């Protein structure tokens, strides 16, 4: 895979986009854009957890259904999900049917519900490294894990969150704009 790829619009993008239109839209409009708010970050945490072991495009294509069955990722609603909801979710082919990830999402919602508005946002963003003017020159320069994502993971686990490993949290940091891993030369400046 090339570090940069030129799309049909002649724009250079990060090579992971490939020729998929949905990936191109996600890259151009969402990935690396600062994301704030307990609900938005809870959704990102949940989806990154579901992504573990899978490709992000799989999650991206299923995201509308995830949003539907997880009540728009409203932590207060998801926190109330019970056994019937778990079974309903396990039977829904429109999402990733992994019981441990479903239970973690519900448990994480219970933790977020217990936080003040903005508290999850403040906590997660406290691990964002200082902004840098330097971008990775190639995919080889993009880490899978950093000291900051490891510290974030450790703090979230200490608070009881699940499916928040250091690699998963680094992916969240990238997608939520806490770090800028757009490859040098990518049109997204």
N, CA, C and O atoms as a DFTB+ gen file, in Angstrom:
756 C
 N C O
     1  1       0.847      -1.174       0.000
     2  2       0.000       0.000       0.000
     3  2       0.893       1.237       0.000
     4  3       1.835       1.339       0.785
     5  1       0.590       2.145      -0.867
     6  2       1.319       3.396      -0.961
     7  2       0.930       4.304       0.202
     8  3      -0.199       4.246       0.689
     9  1       1.865       5.141       0.645
    10  2       1.565       6.064       1.737
    11  2       0.573       7.131       1.324
    12  3      -0.198       7.616       2.152
    13  1       0.585       7.506       0.036
    14  2      -0.373       8.473      -0.504
    15  2      -1.015       7.887      -1.749
    16  3      -0.406       7.098      -2.471
    17  1      -2.249       8.286      -1.982
    18  2      -2.983       7.849      -3.168
    19  2      -3.727       9.065      -3.720
    20  3      -4.217       9.900      -2.960
    21  1      -3.805       9.153      -5.023
    22  2      -4.534      10.257      -5.641
    23  2      -5.918       9.766      -6.027
    24  3      -6.067       8.768      -6.732
    25  1      -6.935      10.492      -5.548
    26  2      -8.315      10.106      -5.803
    27  2      -8.812      10.606      -7.143
    28  3      -8.093      11.299      -7.862
    29  1     -10.043      10.253      -7.478
    30  2     -10.630      10.681      -8.752
    31  2     -10.751      12.200      -8.881
    32  3     -10.884      12.728      -9.985
    33  1     -10.704      12.894      -7.748
    34  2     -10.759      14.359      -7.755
    35  2      -9.368      14.980      -7.819
    36  3      -9.211      16.194      -7.697
    37  1      -8.347      14.116      -8.014
    38  2      -6.941      14.534      -8.131
    39  2      -6.339      15.014      -6.817
    40  3      -5.268      15.620      -6.826
    41  1      -6.990      14.764      -5.698
    42  2      -6.433      15.110      -4.392
    43  2      -5.599      13.948      -3.857
    44  3      -5.994      12.787      -3.971
    45  1      -4.449      14.267      -3.276
    46  2      -3.610      13.259      -2.623
    47  2      -4.163      13.008      -1.221
    48  3      -4.421      13.937      -0.456
    49  1      -4.338      11.722      -0.908
    50  2      -4.868      11.314       0.399
    51  2      -3.980      10.232       0.999
    52  3      -3.160       9.616       0.319
    53  1      -4.173      10.025       2.290
    54  2      -3.498       8.916       2.971
    55  2      -3.854       7.621       2.234
    56  3      -5.013       7.393       1.888
    57  1      -2.852       6.785       2.000
    58  2      -3.030       5.594       1.175
    59  2      -4.031       4.581       1.692
    60  3      -4.554       3.790       0.906
    61  1      -4.321       4.576       3.000
    62  2      -5.269       3.593       3.541
    63  2      -6.670       3.777       2.970
    64  3      -7.501       2.875       3.065
    65  1      -6.937       4.942       2.377
    66  2      -8.243       5.211       1.793
    67  2      -8.519       4.280       0.607
    68  3      -9.659       3.870       0.393
    69  1      -7.485       3.950      -0.154
    70  2      -7.681       3.108      -1.331
    71  2      -8.647       3.764      -2.297
    72  3      -8.652       4.987      -2.439
    73  1      -9.475       2.951      -2.969
    74  2     -10.415       3.522      -3.938
    75  2     -11.864       3.427      -3.468
    76  3     -12.789       3.509      -4.276
    77  1     -12.060       3.253      -2.167
    78  2     -13.397       3.132      -1.601
    79  2     -13.992       4.517      -1.338
    80  3     -13.396       5.319      -0.618
    81  1     -15.149       4.797      -1.910
    82  2     -15.780       6.116      -1.778
    83  2     -16.133       6.434      -0.325
    84  3     -15.977       7.577       0.105
    85  1     -16.605       5.449       0.437
    86  2     -16.967       5.698       1.837
    87  2     -15.722       6.003       2.664
    88  3     -15.752       6.882       3.525
    89  1     -14.631       5.285       2.412
    90  2     -13.371       5.579       3.106
    91  2     -12.898       6.989       2.754
    92  3     -12.425       7.724       3.621
    93  1     -13.025       7.360       1.484
    94  2     -12.608       8.683       1.032
    95  2     -13.411       9.760       1.780
    96  3     -12.840      10.737       2.266
    97  1     -14.728       9.576       1.868
    98  2     -15.569      10.533       2.590
    99  2     -15.175      10.610       4.061
   100  3     -15.051      11.700       4.620
   101  1     -14.977       9.448       4.684
   102  2     -14.594       9.407       6.103
   103  2     -13.264      10.131       6.316
   104  3     -13.134      10.940       7.234
   105  1     -12.292       9.840       5.477
   106  2     -10.985      10.493       5.568
   107  2     -11.117      12.001       5.417
   108  3     -10.542      12.767       6.190
   109  1     -11.878      12.415       4.419
   110  2     -11.976      13.835       4.092
   111  2     -12.790      14.631       5.105
   112  3     -12.486      15.797       5.356
   113  1     -13.809      14.027       5.685
   114  2     -14.741      14.763       6.531
   115  2     -14.625      14.485       8.024
   116  3     -15.038      15.316       8.833
   117  1     -14.078      13.341       8.407
   118  2     -14.104      12.962       9.823
   119  2     -12.743      12.659      10.429
   120  3     -12.380      13.227      11.459
   121  1     -11.994      11.773       9.803
   122  2     -10.780      11.239      10.416
   123  2      -9.782      12.362      10.695
   124  3      -9.383      13.091       9.786
   125  1      -9.392      12.490      11.941
   126  2      -8.428      13.501      12.326
   127  2      -9.039      14.846      12.659
   128  3      -8.318      15.792      12.977
   129  1     -10.359      14.945      12.590
   130  2     -11.049      16.188      12.957
   131  2     -11.339      16.146      14.451
   132  3     -11.914      15.168      14.929
   133  1     -10.959      17.177      15.202
   134  2     -11.187      17.153      16.653
   135  2     -12.649      16.861      17.002
   136  3     -13.575      17.507      16.510
   137  1     -12.812      15.875      17.862
   138  2     -14.125      15.406      18.285
   139  2     -14.256      15.633      19.785
   140  3     -13.366      15.277      20.556
   141  1     -15.366      16.225      20.187
   142  2     -15.579      16.531      21.604
   143  2     -16.970      16.113      22.045
   144  3     -17.880      15.954      21.232
   145  1     -17.113      15.939      23.356
   146  2     -18.394      15.614      23.973
   147  2     -18.429      14.179      24.471
   148  3     -17.907      13.270      23.826
   149  1     -19.045      13.992      25.614
   150  2     -19.122      12.649      26.194
   151  2     -19.775      11.648      25.243
   152  3     -19.255      10.550      25.048
   153  1     -20.920      12.023      24.645
   154  2     -21.618      11.088      23.774
   155  2     -20.781      10.752      22.544
   156  3     -20.656       9.582      22.182
   157  1     -20.220      11.747      21.910
   158  2     -19.421      11.522      20.705
   159  2     -18.196      10.649      21.006
   160  3     -17.865       9.746      20.237
   161  1     -17.541      10.921      22.108
   162  2     -16.350      10.123      22.452
   163  2     -16.735       8.732      22.951
   164  3     -15.991       7.774      22.743
   165  1     -17.892       8.612      23.608
   166  2     -18.370       7.282      23.984
   167  2     -18.631       6.453      22.722
   168  3     -18.243       5.287      22.653
   169  1     -19.284       7.051      21.732
   170  2     -19.516       6.336      20.473
   171  2     -18.196       5.918      19.844
   172  3     -18.046       4.774      19.416
   173  1     -17.246       6.834      19.786
   174  2     -15.947       6.527      19.178
   175  2     -15.261       5.396      19.941
   176  3     -14.691       4.492      19.330
   177  1     -15.314       5.443      21.279
   178  2     -14.715       4.398      22.099
   179  2     -15.373       3.046      21.805
   180  3     -14.689       2.035      21.645
   181  1     -16.703       3.042      21.736
   182  2     -17.432       1.799      21.480
   183  2     -17.084       1.235      20.107
   184  3     -16.783       0.049      19.979
   185  1     -17.124       2.078      19.087
   186  2     -16.849       1.592      17.726
   187  2     -15.404       1.148      17.566
   188  3     -15.136       0.152      16.894
   189  1     -14.472       1.869      18.171
   190  2     -13.065       1.424      18.113
   191  2     -12.918       0.082      18.832
   192  3     -12.139      -0.766      18.397
   193  1     -13.650      -0.117      19.917
   194  2     -13.618      -1.408      20.603
   195  2     -14.183      -2.521      19.738
   196  3     -13.629      -3.620      19.700
   197  1     -15.277      -2.249      19.047
   198  2     -15.848      -3.251      18.140
   199  2     -14.909      -3.538      16.983
   200  3     -14.905      -4.645      16.445
   201  1     -14.113      -2.551      16.596
   202  2     -13.195      -2.720      15.472
   203  2     -12.028      -3.642      15.791
   204  3     -11.453      -4.229      14.874
   205  1     -11.660      -3.787      17.049
   206  2     -10.495      -4.594      17.425
   207  2     -10.532      -5.954      16.724
   208  3     -11.470      -6.733      16.895
   209  1      -9.503      -6.217      15.940
   210  2      -9.407      -7.479      15.217
   211  2     -10.067      -7.454      13.845
   212  3     -10.020      -8.446      13.117
   213  1     -10.675      -6.344      13.491
   214  2     -11.370      -6.223      12.204
   215  2     -10.852      -4.987      11.473
   216  3     -10.043      -4.231      12.010
   217  1     -11.321      -4.791      10.254
   218  2     -10.938      -3.581       9.521
   219  2     -11.923      -2.467       9.855
   220  3     -13.093      -2.722      10.142
   221  1     -11.434      -1.224       9.814
   222  2     -12.296      -0.095      10.134
   223  2     -13.421       0.050       9.121
   224  3     -14.515       0.487       9.479
   225  1     -13.176      -0.308       7.863
   226  2     -14.230      -0.166       6.852
   227  2     -15.443      -1.035       7.210
   228  3     -16.579      -0.669       6.909
   229  1     -15.205      -2.169       7.844
   230  2     -16.311      -3.025       8.289
   231  2     -17.177      -2.270       9.289
   232  3     -18.404      -2.294       9.193
   233  1     -16.549      -1.607      10.236
   234  2     -17.278      -0.846      11.254
   235  2     -17.958       0.361      10.617
   236  3     -19.111       0.665      10.924
   237  1     -17.249       1.037       9.744
   238  2     -17.800       2.225       9.095
   239  2     -19.072       1.893       8.318
   240  3     -20.045       2.647       8.357
   241  1     -19.060       0.778       7.624
   242  2     -20.248       0.380       6.857
   243  2     -21.405      -0.041       7.763
   244  3     -22.569       0.076       7.381
   245  1     -21.087      -0.525       8.952
   246  2     -22.126      -0.944       9.891
   247  2     -22.509       0.160      10.877
   248  3     -23.436      -0.009      11.670
   249  1     -21.812       1.269      10.829
   250  2     -22.036       2.342      11.806
   251  2     -23.486       2.823      11.863
   252  3     -23.993       3.032      12.966
   253  1     -24.179       3.009      10.744
   254  2     -25.585       3.447      10.865
   255  2     -26.430       2.468      11.681
   256  3     -27.267       2.888      12.479
   257  1     -26.218       1.182      11.488
   258  2     -26.982       0.195      12.258
   259  2     -26.544       0.200      13.721
   260  3     -27.383       0.095      14.615
   261  1     -25.240       0.320      13.976
   262  2     -24.761       0.431      15.357
   263  2     -25.463       1.605      16.042
   264  3     -25.942       1.471      17.169
   265  1     -25.525       2.736      15.374
   266  2     -26.162       3.916      15.969
   267  2     -27.631       3.655      16.257
   268  3     -28.160       4.088      17.281
   269  1     -28.275       2.952      15.357
   270  2     -29.696       2.657      15.536
   271  2     -29.926       1.743      16.734
   272  3     -30.759       2.050      17.587
   273  1     -29.213       0.640      16.814
   274  2     -29.478      -0.349      17.864
   275  2     -28.889       0.037      19.216
   276  3     -29.296      -0.501      20.245
   277  1     -27.925       0.973      19.221
   278  2     -27.354       1.461      20.474
   279  2     -27.879       2.860      20.819
   280  3     -27.183       3.650      21.456
   281  1     -29.095       3.154      20.399
   282  2     -29.804       4.376      20.794
   283  2     -28.968       5.636      20.562
   284  3     -28.908       6.522      21.414
   285  1     -28.332       5.696      19.403
   286  2     -27.517       6.871      19.101
   287  2     -26.312       7.022      20.015
   288  3     -25.726       8.099      20.118
   289  1     -25.952       5.930      20.674
   290  2     -24.848       5.921      21.642
   291  2     -25.065       6.931      22.760
   292  3     -24.120       7.551      23.248
   293  1     -26.313       7.085      23.156
   294  2     -26.628       7.903      24.324
   295  2     -26.258       7.063      25.551
   296  3     -26.913       6.057      25.828
   297  1     -25.215       7.465      26.290
   298  2     -24.767       6.643      27.422
   299  2     -25.868       6.357      28.443
   300  3     -25.915       5.265      29.008
   301  1     -26.752       7.325      28.685
   302  2     -27.813       7.133      29.677
   303  2     -28.772       6.027      29.248
   304  3     -29.260       5.272      30.089
   305  1     -29.044       5.923      27.957
   306  2     -29.945       4.880      27.453
   307  2     -29.236       3.539      27.412
   308  3     -29.771       2.538      27.888
   309  1     -28.024       3.511      26.841
   310  2     -27.274       2.249      26.709
   311  2     -26.964       1.661      28.087
   312  3     -26.932       0.441      28.247
   313  1     -26.736       2.520      29.075
   314  2     -26.434       2.052      30.434
   315  2     -27.573       1.229      31.022
   316  3     -27.351       0.425      31.927
   317  1     -28.789       1.422      30.517
   318  2     -29.956       0.703      31.014
   319  2     -30.228      -0.603      30.262
   320  3     -31.160      -1.327      30.609
   321  1     -29.436      -0.908      29.247
   322  2     -29.640      -2.148      28.501
   323  2     -29.485      -3.345      29.438
   324  3     -28.593      -3.375      30.286
   325  1     -30.365      -4.324      29.270
   326  2     -30.333      -5.526      30.091
   327  2     -30.116      -6.768      29.242
   328  3     -29.703      -6.686      28.085
   329  1     -30.400      -7.909      29.834
   330  2     -30.175      -9.192      29.162
   331  2     -30.951      -9.314      27.852
   332  3     -30.424      -9.834      26.869
   333  1     -32.196      -8.841      27.829
   334  2     -32.989      -8.906      26.592
   335  2     -32.338      -8.086      25.483
   336  3     -32.348      -8.488      24.320
   337  1     -31.776      -6.943      25.843
   338  2     -31.097      -6.104      24.855
   339  2     -29.833      -6.797      24.342
   340  3     -29.527      -6.740      23.151
   341  1     -29.111      -7.443      25.239
   342  2     -27.902      -8.163      24.815
   343  2     -28.278      -9.245      23.814
   344  3     -27.612      -9.398      22.790
   345  1     -29.331      -9.991      24.093
   346  2     -29.764     -11.047      23.165
   347  2     -30.250     -10.454      21.845
   348  3     -29.987     -11.010      20.779
   349  1     -30.959      -9.327      21.914
   350  2     -31.408      -8.636      20.702
   351  2     -30.198      -8.248      19.860
   352  3     -30.192      -8.458      18.647
   353  1     -29.187      -7.689      20.489
   354  2     -27.978      -7.270      19.780
   355  2     -27.207      -8.470      19.230
   356  3     -26.647      -8.402      18.136
   357  1     -27.178      -9.552      19.979
   358  2     -26.479     -10.759      19.512
   359  2     -27.157     -11.348      18.280
   360  3     -26.517     -12.056      17.501
   361  1     -28.417     -11.070      18.101
   362  2     -29.148     -11.595      16.954
   363  2     -29.185     -10.648      15.761
   364  3     -29.794     -10.963      14.738
   365  1     -28.547      -9.502      15.882
   366  2     -28.611      -8.487      14.820
   367  2     -27.392      -8.598      13.898
   368  3     -26.277      -8.243      14.280
   369  1     -27.623      -9.096      12.683
   370  2     -26.532      -9.278      11.719
   371  2     -25.997      -7.948      11.193
   372  3     -24.981      -7.928      10.499
   373  1     -26.653      -6.852      11.506
   374  2     -26.210      -5.546      11.032
   375  2     -25.066      -4.956      11.830
   376  3     -24.511      -3.924      11.452
   377  1     -24.703      -5.608      12.943
   378  2     -23.588      -5.144      13.773
   379  2     -22.603      -6.292      13.953
   380  3     -22.807      -7.383      13.419
   381  1     -21.547      -6.046      14.699
   382  2     -20.599      -7.102      15.069
   383  2     -21.183      -7.786      16.300
   384  3     -21.347      -7.165      17.350
   385  1     -21.493      -9.073      16.160
   386  2     -22.163      -9.802      17.244
   387  2     -21.138     -10.494      18.131
   388  3     -20.927     -11.703      18.037
   389  1     -20.520      -9.723      18.974
   390  2     -19.519     -10.216      19.898
   391  2     -20.009      -9.869      21.305
   392  3     -20.053      -8.700      21.688
   393  1     -20.369     -10.887      22.056
   394  2     -20.967     -10.678      23.380
   395  2     -20.057      -9.854      24.298
   396  3     -20.531      -8.957      24.994
   397  1     -18.769     -10.149      24.301
   398  2     -17.855      -9.419      25.186
   399  2     -17.820      -7.934      24.828
   400  3     -17.774      -7.085      25.718
   401  1     -17.841      -7.618      23.545
   402  2     -17.811      -6.215      23.116
   403  2     -19.141      -5.525      23.408
   404  3     -19.161      -4.352      23.779
   405  1     -20.235      -6.232      23.245
   406  2     -21.552      -5.673      23.568
   407  2     -21.631      -5.382      25.068
   408  3     -22.063      -4.303      25.473
   409  1     -21.218      -6.340      25.882
   410  2     -21.256      -6.141      27.334
   411  2     -20.319      -5.016      27.766
   412  3     -20.640      -4.247      28.672
   413  1     -19.159      -4.922      27.112
   414  2     -18.228      -3.837      27.431
   415  2     -18.848      -2.481      27.090
   416  3     -18.685      -1.518      27.839
   417  1     -19.549      -2.403      25.973
   418  2     -20.181      -1.144      25.571
   419  2     -21.231      -0.724      26.600
   420  3     -21.320       0.449      26.960
   421  1     -22.012      -1.674      27.060
   422  2     -23.023      -1.372      28.077
   423  2     -22.351      -0.963      29.386
   424  3     -22.749       0.019      30.012
   425  1     -21.343      -1.710      29.792
   426  2     -20.613      -1.364      31.019
   427  2     -19.930      -0.006      30.923
   428  3     -19.936       0.771      31.877
   429  1     -19.340       0.273      29.765
   430  2     -18.697       1.573      29.569
   431  2     -19.733       2.698      29.604
   432  3     -19.458       3.780      30.123
   433  1     -20.920       2.444      29.054
   434  2     -21.995       3.452      29.098
   435  2     -22.377       3.750      30.550
   436  3     -22.641       4.900      30.899
   437  1     -22.405       2.720      31.390
   438  2     -22.735       2.923      32.794
   439  2     -21.694       3.817      33.462
   440  3     -22.030       4.654      34.300
   441  1     -20.443       3.635      33.089
   442  2     -19.382       4.478      33.652
   443  2     -19.498       5.919      33.153
   444  3     -19.341       6.864      33.927
   445  1     -19.772       6.079      31.865
   446  2     -19.908       7.431      31.303
   447  2     -21.122       8.135      31.898
   448  3     -21.076       9.330      32.188
   449  1     -22.214       7.382      32.080
   450  2     -23.423       7.975      32.682
   451  2     -23.112       8.553      34.060
   452  3     -23.717       9.545      34.464
   453  1     -22.186       7.949      34.775
   454  2     -21.814       8.422      36.107
   455  2     -20.867       9.607      36.104
   456  3     -20.510      10.122      37.164
   457  1     -20.456      10.042      34.921
   458  2     -19.532      11.172      34.813
   459  2     -20.319      12.453      34.517
   460  3     -21.402      12.406      33.932
   461  1     -19.775      13.565      34.916
   462  2     -20.377      14.858      34.588
   463  2     -20.233      15.098      33.081
   464  3     -19.325      14.565      32.443
   465  1     -21.135      15.902      32.524
   466  2     -21.033      16.254      31.105
   467  2     -19.674      16.910      30.866
   468  3     -19.284      17.845      31.566
   469  1     -18.974      16.403      29.876
   470  2     -17.666      16.932      29.541
   471  2     -16.513      16.255      30.261
   472  3     -15.353      16.469      29.907
   473  1     -16.814      15.440      31.266
   474  2     -15.742      14.819      32.047
   475  2     -14.967      13.784      31.221
   476  3     -13.738      13.739      31.281
   477  1     -15.677      12.960      30.456
   478  2     -14.984      11.991      29.604
   479  2     -14.150      12.727      28.564
   480  3     -13.008      12.352      28.298
   481  1     -14.718      13.765      27.983
   482  2     -14.015      14.592      27.008
   483  2     -12.715      15.132      27.610
   484  3     -11.636      14.984      27.036
   485  1     -12.846      15.754      28.766
   486  2     -11.673      16.343      29.433
   487  2     -10.632      15.273      29.758
   488  3      -9.435      15.481      29.558
   489  1     -11.094      14.132      30.259
   490  2     -10.178      13.044      30.594
   491  2      -9.423      12.565      29.357
   492  3      -8.195      12.479      29.369
   493  1     -10.153      12.256      28.300
   494  2      -9.499      11.701      27.115
   495  2      -8.568      12.710      26.456
   496  3      -7.454      12.363      26.064
   497  1      -9.010      13.940      26.331
   498  2      -8.173      14.967      25.698
   499  2      -6.959      15.325      26.541
   500  3      -5.991      15.884      26.025
   501  1      -6.997      15.012      27.831
   502  2      -5.827      15.300      28.677
   503  2      -4.620      14.460      28.260
   504  3      -3.491      14.765      28.646
   505  1      -4.848      13.412      27.482
   506  2      -3.750      12.554      27.029
   507  2      -3.251      12.927      25.631
   508  3      -2.289      12.335      25.142
   509  1      -3.889      13.889      24.992
   510  2      -3.456      14.305      23.655
   511  2      -2.084      14.963      23.764
   512  3      -1.883      15.852      24.591
   513  1      -1.149      14.532      22.940
   514  2       0.174      15.164      22.983
   515  2       0.093      16.586      22.425
   516  3      -0.876      16.930      21.749
   517  1       1.087      17.399      22.699
   518  2       1.088      18.752      22.123
   519  2       1.030      18.667      20.603
   520  3       1.624      17.775      19.998
   521  1       0.309      19.601      19.993
   522  2       0.201      19.620      18.531
   523  2       1.593      19.760      17.922
   524  3       2.476      20.416      18.474
   525  1       1.754      19.128      16.779
   526  2       3.039      19.163      16.085
   527  2       2.832      19.680      14.671
   528  3       1.793      19.442      14.056
   529  1       3.822      20.383      14.167
   530  2       3.777      20.850      12.787
   531  2       4.304      19.788      11.835
   532  3       4.266      19.960      10.617
   533  1       4.792      18.700      12.393
   534  2       5.385      17.635      11.590
   535  2       4.389      16.505      11.405
   536  3       3.763      16.044      12.360
   537  1       4.255      16.075      10.182
   538  2       3.390      14.939       9.866
   539  2       4.250      13.730       9.546
   540  3       5.417      13.876       9.179
   541  1       3.679      12.527       9.682
   542  2       4.442      11.348       9.287
   543  2       4.775      11.410       7.786
   544  3       3.943      11.805       6.970
   545  1       5.990      11.018       7.449
   546  2       6.412      11.026       6.045
   547  2       5.853       9.827       5.291
   548  3       5.664       9.880       4.076
   549  1       5.587       8.738       6.025
   550  2       5.058       7.519       5.405
   551  2       4.350       6.695       6.469
   552  3       4.392       7.028       7.653
   553  1       3.694       5.611       6.038
   554  2       3.032       4.724       6.999
   555  2       4.011       4.162       8.013
   556  3       3.652       3.914       9.164
   557  1       5.245       3.964       7.584
   558  2       6.258       3.412       8.490
   559  2       6.492       4.327       9.690
   560  3       6.961       3.875      10.734
   561  1       6.170       5.602       9.546
   562  2       6.377       6.568      10.623
   563  2       5.173       6.712      11.552
   564  3       5.230       7.464      12.525
   565  1       4.093       6.006      11.262
   566  2       2.880       6.084      12.078
   567  2       2.928       4.963      13.119
   568  3       2.956       3.784      12.765
   569  1       2.936       5.331      14.398
   570  2       2.990       4.288      15.434
   571  2       1.637       3.589      15.608
   572  3       0.592       4.114      15.222
   573  1       1.687       2.413      16.189
   574  2       0.447       1.700      16.538
   575  2       0.039       2.030      17.963
   576  3      -1.126       1.896      18.337
   577  1       1.003       2.459      18.744
   578  2       0.784       2.756      20.156
   579  2       1.802       3.819      20.563
   580  3       2.904       3.873      20.018
   581  1       1.430       4.655      21.512
   582  2       2.341       5.683      22.015
   583  2       2.284       5.704      23.534
   584  3       1.434       5.058      24.147
   585  1       3.191       6.446      24.125
   586  2       3.164       6.592      25.585
   587  2       1.837       7.202      26.028
   588  3       1.294       6.830      27.069
   589  1       1.311       8.146      25.230
   590  2       0.047       8.799      25.578
   591  2      -1.135       7.832      25.484
   592  3      -2.004       7.832      26.355
   593  1      -1.173       7.007      24.431
   594  2      -2.292       6.063      24.311
   595  2      -2.192       4.978      25.386
   596  3      -3.208       4.470      25.859
   597  1      -0.981       4.635      25.760
   598  2      -0.794       3.654      26.842
   599  2      -1.282       4.242      28.164
   600  3      -1.951       3.562      28.941
   601  1      -0.946       5.508      28.416
   602  2      -1.388       6.158      29.658
   603  2      -2.912       6.317      29.676
   604  3      -3.546       6.117      30.712
   605  1      -3.501       6.679      28.519
   606  2      -4.960       6.801      28.439
   607  2      -5.609       5.451      28.733
   608  3      -6.545       5.367      29.528
   609  1      -5.115       4.410      28.097
   610  2      -5.647       3.066      28.296
   611  2      -5.570       2.664      29.769
   612  3      -6.533       2.144      30.334
   613  1      -4.440       2.907      30.364
   614  2      -4.226       2.540      31.769
   615  2      -5.217       3.266      32.679
   616  3      -5.789       2.663      33.587
   617  1      -5.416       4.566      32.430
   618  2      -6.343       5.347      33.266
   619  2      -7.786       4.880      33.059
   620  3      -8.537       4.738      34.024
   621  1      -8.170       4.645      31.811
   622  2      -9.536       4.184      31.548
   623  2      -9.770       2.812      32.177
   624  3     -10.827       2.573      32.763
   625  1      -8.804       1.918      32.063
   626  2      -8.947       0.581      32.684
   627  2      -9.052       0.693      34.200
   628  3      -9.836      -0.013      34.835
   629  1      -8.255       1.585      34.766
   630  2      -8.305       1.795      36.215
   631  2      -9.705       2.222      36.649
   632  3     -10.147       1.890      37.749
   633  1     -10.395       2.952      35.790
   634  2     -11.744       3.425      36.087
   635  2     -12.819       2.382      35.750
   636  3     -14.006       2.606      35.989
   637  1     -12.386       1.229      35.187
   638  2     -13.325       0.149      34.905
   639  2     -13.725      -0.017      33.455
   640  3     -14.487      -0.931      33.141
   641  1     -13.238       0.837      32.548
   642  2     -13.576       0.719      31.134
   643  2     -12.930      -0.533      30.534
   644  3     -11.854      -0.963      30.949
   645  1     -13.628      -1.106      29.540
   646  2     -13.125      -2.313      28.873
   647  2     -13.024      -2.085      27.370
   648  3     -13.669      -1.196      26.815
   649  1     -12.200      -2.906      26.724
   650  2     -11.905      -2.799      25.289
   651  2     -11.312      -1.425      24.972
   652  3     -11.686      -0.771      23.998
   653  1     -10.388      -1.017      25.819
   654  2      -9.712       0.266      25.669
   655  2      -8.195       0.081      25.731
   656  3      -7.492       0.839      26.400
   657  1      -7.705      -0.934      25.027
   658  2      -6.270      -1.186      24.997
   659  2      -5.510      -0.029      24.362
   660  3      -6.105       0.839      23.725
   661  1      -4.202      -0.024      24.539
   662  2      -3.367       1.084      24.073
   663  2      -3.430       1.264      22.558
   664  3      -3.434       2.398      22.079
   665  1      -3.478       0.176      21.798
   666  2      -3.566       0.289      20.340
   667  2      -4.930       0.834      19.936
   668  3      -5.022       1.692      19.059
   669  1      -5.980       0.343      20.569
   670  2      -7.334       0.831      20.297
   671  2      -7.446       2.307      20.642
   672  3      -8.073       3.073      19.910
   673  1      -6.845       2.707      21.747
   674  2      -6.912       4.110      22.141
   675  2      -6.079       4.991      21.208
   676  3      -6.417       6.157      21.003
   677  1      -4.994       4.454      20.638
   678  2      -4.260       5.265      19.671
   679  2      -5.096       5.466      18.407
   680  3      -5.096       6.554      17.831
   681  1      -5.802       4.430      17.976
   682  2      -6.700       4.576      16.820
   683  2      -7.767       5.622      17.117
   684  3      -8.122       6.412      16.242
   685  1      -8.279       5.634      18.339
   686  2      -9.254       6.654      18.735
   687  2      -8.613       8.040      18.691
   688  3      -9.221       8.992      18.200
   689  1      -7.395       8.154      19.198
   690  2      -6.707       9.445      19.199
   691  2      -6.537       9.965      17.765
   692  3      -6.678      11.163      17.516
   693  1      -6.240       9.075      16.839
   694  2      -6.101       9.478      15.439
   695  2      -7.444       9.936      14.876
   696  3      -7.552      11.022      14.306
   697  1      -8.453       9.105      15.042
   698  2      -9.748       9.412      14.423
   699  2     -10.423      10.607      15.070
   700  3     -11.159      11.331      14.398
   701  1     -10.193      10.833      16.362
   702  2     -10.818      11.946      17.081
   703  2      -9.983      13.222      17.022
   704  3     -10.309      14.206      17.686
   705  1      -8.915      13.212      16.237
   706  2      -8.130      14.418      16.043
   707  2      -7.213      14.796      17.185
   708  3      -6.735      15.930      17.239
   709  1      -6.954      13.878      18.098
   710  2      -6.033      14.168      19.197
   711  2      -4.592      14.166      18.707
   712  3      -3.723      14.804      19.301
   713  1      -4.349      13.450      17.628
   714  2      -3.062      13.462      16.933
   715  2      -3.357      13.633      15.445
   716  3      -4.442      13.282      14.983
   717  1      -2.404      14.166      14.701
   718  2      -2.567      14.335      13.265
   719  2      -1.643      13.363      12.556
   720  3      -0.447      13.617      12.411
   721  1      -2.209      12.251      12.116
   722  2      -1.419      11.253      11.399
   723  2      -1.730      11.226       9.915
   724  3      -1.488      10.219       9.250
   725  1      -2.268      12.331       9.381
   726  2      -2.379      12.431       7.932
   727  2      -0.943      12.475       7.401
   728  3      -0.100      13.215       7.907
   729  1      -0.692      11.677       6.385
   730  2       0.652      11.577       5.819
   731  2       1.045      12.887       5.136
   732  3       0.219      13.558       4.517
   733  1       2.316      13.229       5.265
   734  2       2.827      14.431       4.607
   735  2       2.462      14.392       3.119
   736  3       2.718      13.404       2.431
   737  1       1.876      15.458       2.647
   738  2       1.431      15.526       1.261
   739  2      -0.061      15.292       1.100
   740  3      -0.615      15.570       0.036
   741  1      -0.728      14.784       2.141
   742  2      -2.173      14.598       2.116
   743  2      -2.816      15.985       2.067
   744  3      -2.346      16.917       2.719
   745  1      -3.884      16.113       1.295
   746  2      -4.540      17.410       1.147
   747  2      -5.139      17.936       2.432
   748  3      -5.332      19.142       2.583
   749  1      -5.439      17.022       3.378
   750  2      -6.007      17.466       4.664
   751  2      -4.913      18.133       5.492
   752  3      -4.074      17.452       6.081
   753  1      -4.924      19.415       5.533
   754  2      -3.887      20.144       6.258
   755  2      -4.356      20.544       7.638
   756  3      -3.605      21.168       8.389
